[in-house]
Tab-separated table of C-alpha atoms and ligand atoms in Angstrom:
chain	number	residue	atom	x	y	z
A	1	MET	CA	0.008	0.049	0.044
A	2	ALA	CA	1.232	3.325	-1.367
A	3	GLY	CA	1.466	6.836	0.245
A	4	LEU	CA	0.089	9.687	-1.975
A	5	TYR	CA	2.122	13.217	-2.139
A	6	VAL	CA	0.044	15.801	-4.291
A	7	HIS	CA	2.024	18.892	-4.947
A	8	ILE	CA	0.114	22.444	-4.864
A	9	PRO	CA	2.942	24.826	-6.349
A	10	PHE	CA	1.339	27.885	-5.728
A	11	CYS	CA	2.385	31.025	-2.852
A	12	LYS	CA	1.093	34.261	-2.044
A	13	LYS	CA	4.523	35.266	-2.001
A	14	ARG	CA	7.857	34.101	-2.131
A	15	CYS	CA	9.650	33.516	0.925
A	16	LEU	CA	13.441	35.028	0.490
A	17	TYR	CA	14.984	31.827	1.139
A	18	CYS	CA	13.388	29.415	-0.763
A	19	ASP	CA	14.147	27.354	-3.976
A	20	PHE	CA	10.827	25.194	-3.823
A	21	PHE	CA	8.798	24.594	-7.069
A	22	SER	CA	6.366	27.293	-6.793
A	23	THR	CA	4.790	30.176	-8.617
A	24	THR	CA	2.576	33.127	-7.578
A	25	LEU	CA	0.589	32.662	-10.526
A	26	LEU	CA	-2.650	32.216	-8.552
A	27	GLU	CA	-4.945	32.306	-12.025
A	28	ARG	CA	-3.638	29.274	-12.673
A	29	ARG	CA	-4.945	26.950	-9.595
A	30	LYS	CA	-8.202	26.336	-10.912
A	31	LYS	CA	-6.706	25.000	-14.182
A	32	TYR	CA	-4.313	23.150	-11.922
A	33	VAL	CA	-6.653	21.643	-9.822
A	34	GLU	CA	-8.408	20.457	-13.073
A	35	ALA	CA	-4.745	18.543	-14.368
A	36	VAL	CA	-4.374	17.471	-11.037
A	37	LEU	CA	-7.868	15.274	-10.996
A	38	LYS	CA	-6.653	14.170	-14.633
A	39	GLU	CA	-3.406	12.904	-13.495
A	40	ILE	CA	-5.071	10.901	-10.565
A	41	ALA	CA	-7.621	9.207	-12.922
A	42	GLU	CA	-4.844	8.211	-15.420
A	43	ARG	CA	-2.878	6.993	-12.882
A	44	LYS	CA	-5.843	5.214	-10.478
A	45	ASN	CA	-4.066	1.876	-10.380
A	46	GLU	CA	-1.206	3.392	-8.783
A	47	VAL	CA	-3.403	5.294	-5.949
A	48	GLU	CA	-5.241	2.403	-4.956
A	49	GLU	CA	-5.811	1.447	-1.047
A	50	ILE	CA	-3.643	4.662	-0.252
A	51	LYS	CA	-2.795	4.303	3.248
A	52	THR	CA	-1.046	8.273	3.687
A	53	ILE	CA	-1.726	11.148	1.741
A	54	TYR	CA	0.235	14.348	2.167
A	55	LEU	CA	-0.817	17.686	0.127
A	56	GLY	CA	2.458	19.753	0.003
A	57	GLY	CA	3.496	22.841	-1.625
A	58	GLY	CA	4.341	25.700	-2.371
A	59	THR	CA	1.155	26.237	-0.297
A	60	PRO	CA	-1.997	23.718	-0.443
A	61	SER	CA	-3.643	26.766	1.735
A	62	THR	CA	-3.860	28.701	-1.076
A	63	LEU	CA	-6.423	26.353	-2.689
A	64	ASP	CA	-10.389	26.675	-1.828
A	65	ALA	CA	-11.371	24.004	0.571
A	66	ALA	CA	-13.970	22.369	-2.092
A	67	ASP	CA	-11.084	21.916	-4.357
A	68	ILE	CA	-9.179	20.272	-1.432
A	69	ARG	CA	-12.067	17.745	-1.370
A	70	ARG	CA	-12.181	17.259	-4.991
A	71	ILE	CA	-8.247	15.994	-4.687
A	72	LEU	CA	-9.471	13.603	-1.785
A	73	GLU	CA	-12.452	12.797	-3.350
A	74	ALA	CA	-11.146	11.880	-6.520
A	75	VAL	CA	-8.124	9.526	-4.997
A	76	GLY	CA	-10.496	7.852	-2.463
A	77	THR	CA	-9.442	8.006	1.260
A	78	ASP	CA	-11.288	4.979	2.748
A	79	LYS	CA	-7.997	3.181	3.391
A	80	ALA	CA	-6.212	6.119	4.729
A	81	GLU	CA	-4.850	6.619	8.460
A	82	GLU	CA	-3.047	10.124	7.769
A	83	ILE	CA	-4.233	12.873	5.640
A	84	THR	CA	-1.864	15.730	5.697
A	85	MET	CA	-2.096	19.120	4.448
A	86	GLU	CA	0.580	22.154	4.941
A	87	LEU	CA	-0.871	25.313	5.510
A	88	ASN	CA	0.078	28.837	5.986
A	89	PRO	CA	-0.623	30.580	9.286
A	90	GLY	CA	-2.041	33.650	7.044
A	91	ASP	CA	-4.732	31.353	5.173
A	92	ALA	CA	-6.160	30.480	8.730
A	93	THR	CA	-10.146	31.324	9.088
A	94	GLN	CA	-12.308	29.290	11.356
A	95	GLU	CA	-14.532	28.528	8.308
A	96	TYR	CA	-11.274	27.442	6.202
A	97	LEU	CA	-10.127	24.948	9.102
A	98	GLN	CA	-13.541	23.351	9.543
A	99	ALA	CA	-14.321	22.821	5.882
A	100	ILE	CA	-10.811	21.160	5.088
A	101	ARG	CA	-11.522	19.024	8.252
A	102	LYS	CA	-14.710	17.883	6.895
A	103	ALA	CA	-13.187	17.272	3.499
A	104	GLY	CA	-10.977	14.635	5.067
A	105	ILE	CA	-7.709	16.146	6.222
A	106	ASN	CA	-6.522	15.026	9.538
A	107	ARG	CA	-3.477	16.257	10.169
A	108	LEU	CA	-1.957	19.960	9.662
A	109	SER	CA	1.558	21.064	9.261
A	110	ILE	CA	1.410	24.762	9.701
A	111	GLY	CA	4.473	26.724	8.461
A	112	ILE	CA	5.264	28.939	11.128
A	113	GLN	CA	9.291	29.033	11.208
A	114	SER	CA	9.423	31.593	13.833
A	115	PHE	CA	7.546	33.459	16.465
A	116	GLN	CA	9.106	36.562	15.835
A	117	ASP	CA	8.073	39.145	13.790
A	118	ASP	CA	11.610	40.911	12.750
A	119	LEU	CA	12.911	37.381	12.107
A	120	LEU	CA	9.601	36.644	10.030
A	121	GLN	CA	10.189	39.362	8.030
A	122	LEU	CA	13.625	39.283	7.587
A	123	ILE	CA	13.229	35.796	5.756
A	124	GLY	CA	10.081	37.626	3.531
A	125	ARG	CA	7.181	35.380	5.256
A	126	ARG	CA	3.700	36.767	5.254
A	127	HIS	CA	2.242	36.111	8.361
A	128	ASN	CA	3.366	37.619	11.686
A	129	ALA	CA	3.592	35.459	15.004
A	130	ALA	CA	0.194	36.717	16.376
A	131	GLN	CA	-1.294	35.172	13.263
A	132	ALA	CA	1.157	31.891	13.722
A	133	ILE	CA	-0.387	31.067	17.628
A	134	GLU	CA	-4.028	32.173	16.290
A	135	ALA	CA	-3.889	29.748	13.247
A	136	VAL	CA	-2.375	27.023	15.844
A	137	LYS	CA	-5.588	27.676	18.294
A	138	MET	CA	-8.069	27.912	15.741
A	139	ALA	CA	-7.015	24.673	14.330
A	140	GLN	CA	-7.432	23.340	17.789
A	141	GLU	CA	-10.799	24.366	18.013
A	142	ALA	CA	-11.597	23.120	14.328
A	143	GLY	CA	-11.367	19.871	16.358
A	144	PHE	CA	-7.363	18.912	14.582
A	145	ASP	CA	-5.733	16.870	17.026
A	146	ASN	CA	-2.557	15.901	15.133
A	147	ILE	CA	-0.999	19.182	14.065
A	148	SER	CA	2.644	19.589	13.539
A	149	ILE	CA	4.571	23.213	12.982
A	150	ASP	CA	7.873	24.276	11.134
A	151	LEU	CA	10.286	26.008	12.793
A	152	MET	CA	13.482	27.109	11.582
A	153	TYR	CA	16.736	28.022	13.421
A	154	ALA	CA	20.603	29.533	12.314
A	155	LEU	CA	18.384	32.765	10.724
A	156	PRO	CA	20.828	35.761	10.078
A	157	THR	CA	20.542	37.908	13.262
A	158	GLN	CA	18.570	35.231	15.181
A	159	SER	CA	19.728	34.948	18.994
A	160	MET	CA	19.670	31.972	21.293
A	161	SER	CA	17.457	33.621	23.744
A	162	GLN	CA	14.993	34.188	20.313
A	163	TRP	CA	15.181	30.408	19.679
A	164	LYS	CA	14.251	29.672	23.431
A	165	VAL	CA	11.386	31.483	23.061
A	166	ASP	CA	9.928	29.860	20.139
A	167	ILE	CA	10.663	26.219	21.287
A	168	GLU	CA	8.652	27.459	24.792
A	169	THR	CA	6.098	28.919	22.386
A	170	ALA	CA	5.902	26.031	20.779
A	171	LEU	CA	5.386	23.432	23.788
A	172	GLU	CA	2.782	25.730	25.076
A	173	LEU	CA	0.795	25.307	22.322
A	174	LYS	CA	0.194	21.687	22.835
A	175	ILE	CA	0.901	20.787	19.333
A	176	GLN	CA	1.734	17.237	18.465
A	177	HIS	CA	4.896	17.001	16.219
A	178	ILE	CA	7.759	19.607	15.384
A	179	SER	CA	9.860	19.699	12.271
A	180	CYS	CA	12.764	22.199	12.564
A	181	TYR	CA	15.203	23.112	9.880
A	182	GLY	CA	18.718	25.051	10.114
A	183	LEU	CA	18.373	27.553	7.566
A	184	MET	CA	19.983	26.919	4.071
A	185	TYR	CA	21.753	29.323	1.947
A	186	GLU	CA	20.491	27.901	-1.702
A	187	GLU	CA	21.884	29.040	-4.551
A	188	GLY	CA	20.485	32.186	-6.118
A	189	THR	CA	17.657	33.074	-3.344
A	190	VAL	CA	17.613	36.392	-2.389
A	191	LEU	CA	18.875	36.202	1.578
A	192	THR	CA	21.745	34.064	0.166
A	193	LYS	CA	22.638	37.110	-2.220
A	194	ARG	CA	22.284	39.645	0.603
A	195	VAL	CA	24.729	37.506	2.755
A	196	GLU	CA	27.099	37.363	-0.514
A	197	ALA	CA	26.773	41.271	-0.649
A	198	GLY	CA	27.357	41.227	3.328
A	199	GLU	CA	24.557	42.968	3.872
A	200	LEU	CA	23.714	39.910	6.204
A	201	THR	CA	25.879	37.801	8.128
A	202	ALA	CA	25.001	33.909	8.635
A	203	ILE	CA	25.430	32.698	12.127
A	204	ASP	CA	28.466	30.642	12.479
A	205	GLU	CA	28.533	26.920	12.755
A	206	ASP	CA	28.958	26.942	16.584
A	207	GLU	CA	26.204	28.758	17.314
A	208	GLU	CA	24.221	26.900	14.786
A	209	ASN	CA	25.047	23.658	16.477
A	210	ALA	CA	24.165	24.938	20.095
A	211	MET	CA	21.024	25.531	18.780
A	212	TYR	CA	20.532	22.183	17.371
A	213	ASP	CA	21.521	20.843	20.476
A	214	TYR	CA	19.071	22.812	22.540
A	215	LEU	CA	16.380	22.339	20.445
A	216	CYS	CA	17.219	18.804	21.282
A	217	LYS	CA	17.303	18.561	24.769
A	218	ARG	CA	14.282	21.057	25.536
A	219	LEU	CA	12.061	18.976	23.330
A	220	LYS	CA	13.199	15.221	24.807
A	221	GLU	CA	12.596	17.066	28.221
A	222	ALA	CA	9.246	17.860	26.944
A	223	GLY	CA	8.357	14.124	25.736
A	224	PHE	CA	9.096	14.499	22.392
A	225	VAL	CA	10.910	11.793	20.705
A	226	HIS	CA	13.554	12.912	18.207
A	227	TYR	CA	12.909	10.135	15.250
A	228	GLU	CA	14.640	11.869	12.610
A	229	VAL	CA	17.558	14.359	12.240
A	230	SER	CA	14.619	17.265	11.820
A	231	ASN	CA	11.693	15.967	13.437
A	232	PHE	CA	10.116	15.403	16.912
A	233	ALA	CA	7.160	14.239	17.840
A	234	ILE	CA	4.938	13.257	20.724
A	235	PRO	CA	4.765	9.224	21.059
A	236	GLY	CA	2.102	8.092	18.689
A	237	TYR	CA	2.399	11.142	16.373
A	238	GLU	CA	5.350	10.308	13.898
A	239	ALA	CA	4.331	11.241	10.668
A	240	LYS	CA	3.250	8.142	8.693
A	241	HIS	CA	3.553	9.596	5.637
A	242	ASN	CA	7.057	11.225	5.918
A	243	SER	CA	8.336	8.168	7.255
A	244	ARG	CA	8.055	6.325	3.834
A	245	TYR	CA	10.776	8.989	2.642
A	246	TRP	CA	13.162	7.890	5.219
A	247	ASN	CA	11.978	3.938	5.405
A	248	GLY	CA	11.970	3.721	1.564
A	249	THR	CA	8.329	2.263	1.629
A	250	PRO	CA	6.517	3.625	-1.942
A	251	TYR	CA	4.797	6.705	-2.420
A	252	VAL	CA	3.240	8.262	-5.707
A	253	GLY	CA	3.460	11.800	-6.463
A	254	ILE	CA	0.782	13.514	-8.392
A	255	GLY	CA	1.352	17.377	-9.579
A	256	ALA	CA	3.797	19.136	-11.251
A	257	GLY	CA	7.472	18.241	-10.152
A	258	ALA	CA	6.480	15.614	-7.826
A	259	HIS	CA	8.499	12.214	-7.405
A	260	SER	CA	7.467	9.027	-6.912
A	261	TYR	CA	9.134	5.940	-5.640
A	262	VAL	CA	7.330	2.332	-6.160
A	263	GLY	CA	9.580	-0.806	-6.605
A	264	ASN	CA	13.188	0.392	-7.633
A	265	ILE	CA	12.145	3.095	-9.855
A	266	ARG	CA	12.261	6.665	-9.132
A	267	SER	CA	9.785	8.759	-11.570
A	268	TRP	CA	9.023	12.285	-11.463
A	269	ASN	CA	6.575	15.075	-13.268
A	270	LYS	CA	9.178	17.748	-14.757
A	271	ASP	CA	8.799	21.015	-12.790
A	272	ASP	CA	7.217	23.299	-15.257
A	273	LEU	CA	4.250	24.056	-14.819
A	274	GLU	CA	2.822	25.460	-18.345
A	275	ALA	CA	3.670	21.970	-19.217
A	276	TYR	CA	1.726	20.244	-17.002
A	277	LEU	CA	-1.500	22.370	-17.217
A	278	SER	CA	-1.372	21.660	-21.110
A	279	GLY	CA	-1.279	17.763	-20.353
A	280	LYS	CA	2.243	17.456	-21.903
A	281	ALA	CA	4.652	17.172	-19.409
A	282	GLN	CA	6.395	13.685	-19.244
A	283	ARG	CA	7.179	11.713	-16.810
A	284	GLU	CA	10.594	10.826	-16.589
A	285	GLN	CA	12.187	8.231	-14.556
A	286	GLU	CA	15.103	6.149	-13.594
A	287	VAL	CA	15.745	2.661	-12.528
A	288	LEU	CA	18.038	2.710	-9.199
A	289	SER	CA	21.274	0.217	-9.281
A	290	GLU	CA	22.131	-1.708	-6.322
A	291	THR	CA	24.591	1.007	-5.382
A	292	ASP	CA	21.681	3.643	-5.213
A	293	ILE	CA	19.273	1.712	-3.349
A	294	TYR	CA	22.203	0.903	-0.777
A	295	ASN	CA	23.330	4.534	-0.990
A	296	GLU	CA	19.935	6.040	-0.006
A	297	ARG	CA	19.367	3.302	2.435
A	298	ILE	CA	22.428	4.751	4.395
A	299	MET	CA	21.222	8.268	3.749
A	300	LEU	CA	17.786	7.879	4.788
A	301	GLY	CA	18.676	5.449	7.198
A	302	LEU	CA	21.265	7.426	9.344
A	303	ARG	CA	18.581	10.277	9.496
A	304	THR	CA	16.482	8.354	11.637
A	305	ASN	CA	16.777	7.082	15.349
A	306	LYS	CA	16.235	3.219	14.285
A	307	GLY	CA	19.430	3.511	11.587
A	308	VAL	CA	20.721	1.270	10.005
A	309	GLU	CA	21.770	-2.656	10.693
A	310	ARG	CA	25.493	-3.047	10.802
A	311	SER	CA	25.541	-6.127	8.888
A	312	ALA	CA	23.925	-3.993	6.265
A	313	ILE	CA	26.792	-1.308	6.173
A	314	LYS	CA	29.413	-2.023	3.690
A	315	LYS	CA	32.245	0.104	5.264
A	316	ASP	CA	33.871	-0.402	8.374
A	317	VAL	CA	32.312	2.119	11.077
A	318	LYS	CA	34.751	1.139	13.740
A	319	ALA	CA	36.553	4.745	13.677
A	320	HIS	CA	33.351	6.455	13.868
A	321	ILE	CA	32.062	4.534	16.881
A	322	GLU	CA	35.551	5.370	18.567
A	323	ALA	CA	35.172	9.091	17.745
A	324	GLY	CA	32.256	9.319	19.441
A	325	LEU	CA	30.190	10.197	16.075
A	326	LEU	CA	28.071	6.643	15.567
A	327	ARG	CA	26.960	4.135	18.191
A	328	GLU	CA	25.593	0.379	17.887
A	329	THR	CA	22.046	0.302	19.933
A	330	GLU	CA	21.396	-3.238	21.321
A	331	ASP	CA	19.884	-4.644	18.406
A	332	GLY	CA	22.580	-4.267	15.939
A	333	HIS	CA	21.630	-0.932	14.417
A	334	ILE	CA	24.168	2.005	13.900
A	335	VAL	CA	22.942	5.108	14.884
A	336	ALA	CA	24.462	8.665	14.981
A	337	THR	CA	25.218	10.207	18.505
A	338	GLN	CA	24.237	14.042	18.847
A	339	GLN	CA	27.614	14.615	17.935
A	340	GLY	CA	27.458	12.668	14.782
A	341	LEU	CA	24.368	14.948	13.827
A	342	HIS	CA	26.178	18.037	13.688
A	343	ILE	CA	28.449	16.380	10.788
A	344	LEU	CA	25.995	13.877	9.766
A	345	ASN	CA	26.382	14.434	5.947
A	346	ARG	CA	30.179	13.772	6.305
A	347	ILE	CA	29.493	10.560	7.686
A	348	ILE	CA	27.166	9.522	5.270
A	349	GLU	CA	29.198	10.432	2.367
A	350	ASP	CA	32.069	8.364	4.080
A	351	LEU	CA	29.415	5.432	4.606
A	352	MET	CA	28.078	5.629	0.692
A	353	ILE	CA	30.076	3.417	-2.033
B	1	LIG	S1	5.358	29.306	1.343
B	1	LIG	FE1	6.827	27.734	1.268
B	1	LIG	S2	6.898	27.059	-1.026
B	1	LIG	FE2	6.232	29.148	-0.802
B	1	LIG	S3	8.029	30.390	-1.444
B	1	LIG	FE3	7.828	30.272	1.239
B	1	LIG	S4	8.831	28.345	1.841
B	1	LIG	FE4	8.699	28.741	-0.584
């Protein structure tokens, strides 16, 4: 049984750090929904008995609740245990939240990023801190009892005390899941250009690691399980859909730019909105070799708290264990230590073949 990802590539405004595939051409939304419905119908055999559904973007909450319902109805949600939708706090109204819940959404991922107005402005988000808090409260009032929020750290000018306030504010909201990402300076984004021009200073690696360590420690104290590098959940609320990406279980991607992974085949729709709308977008695919599959297993497995079976790792992990970067669990899995998480990408590269 597969998971389904539906990409909604519309944003009311572009955030200054973002290099995701999205567009502000909101007038294309209606046509896009029709194209998504057409793709679902064409791939009906692939979207049968879907267990998890994730509407991501872009900003899915730029769509009317009626269109969210049409998409879910076209997929069929009888077997779906988890139906997540990303929500921008600026789009939250009681009426909208009630309507999407009625349409079948049972988990929200709210893109809060920060509870500090100065930082939200700096990174070009369209909501403010009060709206973020209000969005969570409204969602809870509308009956959502499985809410995740996204937070960002290592933002230019962000202080440790601001970060601590963000974490405490999140905890006070009594949500079930938190995803936290250190800011990445993607090539060509406005924020990257401002740092390159010397207008802003990126915070240094030690400070970033200190923010990450504080986050892990504080959320653990508050009862969250740190089950993936960037993801924390109250036990039982780990994201079922996202876990597919990390565990290598199949998923189908619908919409422009969406990726699918079934068997040893990865396929994707090109991230070309006009081609997708005209129905001319061709799906591309690659067949993963044994080496690709091994490398993916290392890359994704080491990001999780389950790690990778030692017997499945083809390189010697002894040096990393002695350096305190990896450790072996009682059931013979290799997992990253807190120190190892700081340089996880380098460790993964060492263990790939
Ligand atoms: S809302 Fe999300 S997808 Fe849209 S520009 Fe901002 S970060 Fe990118």
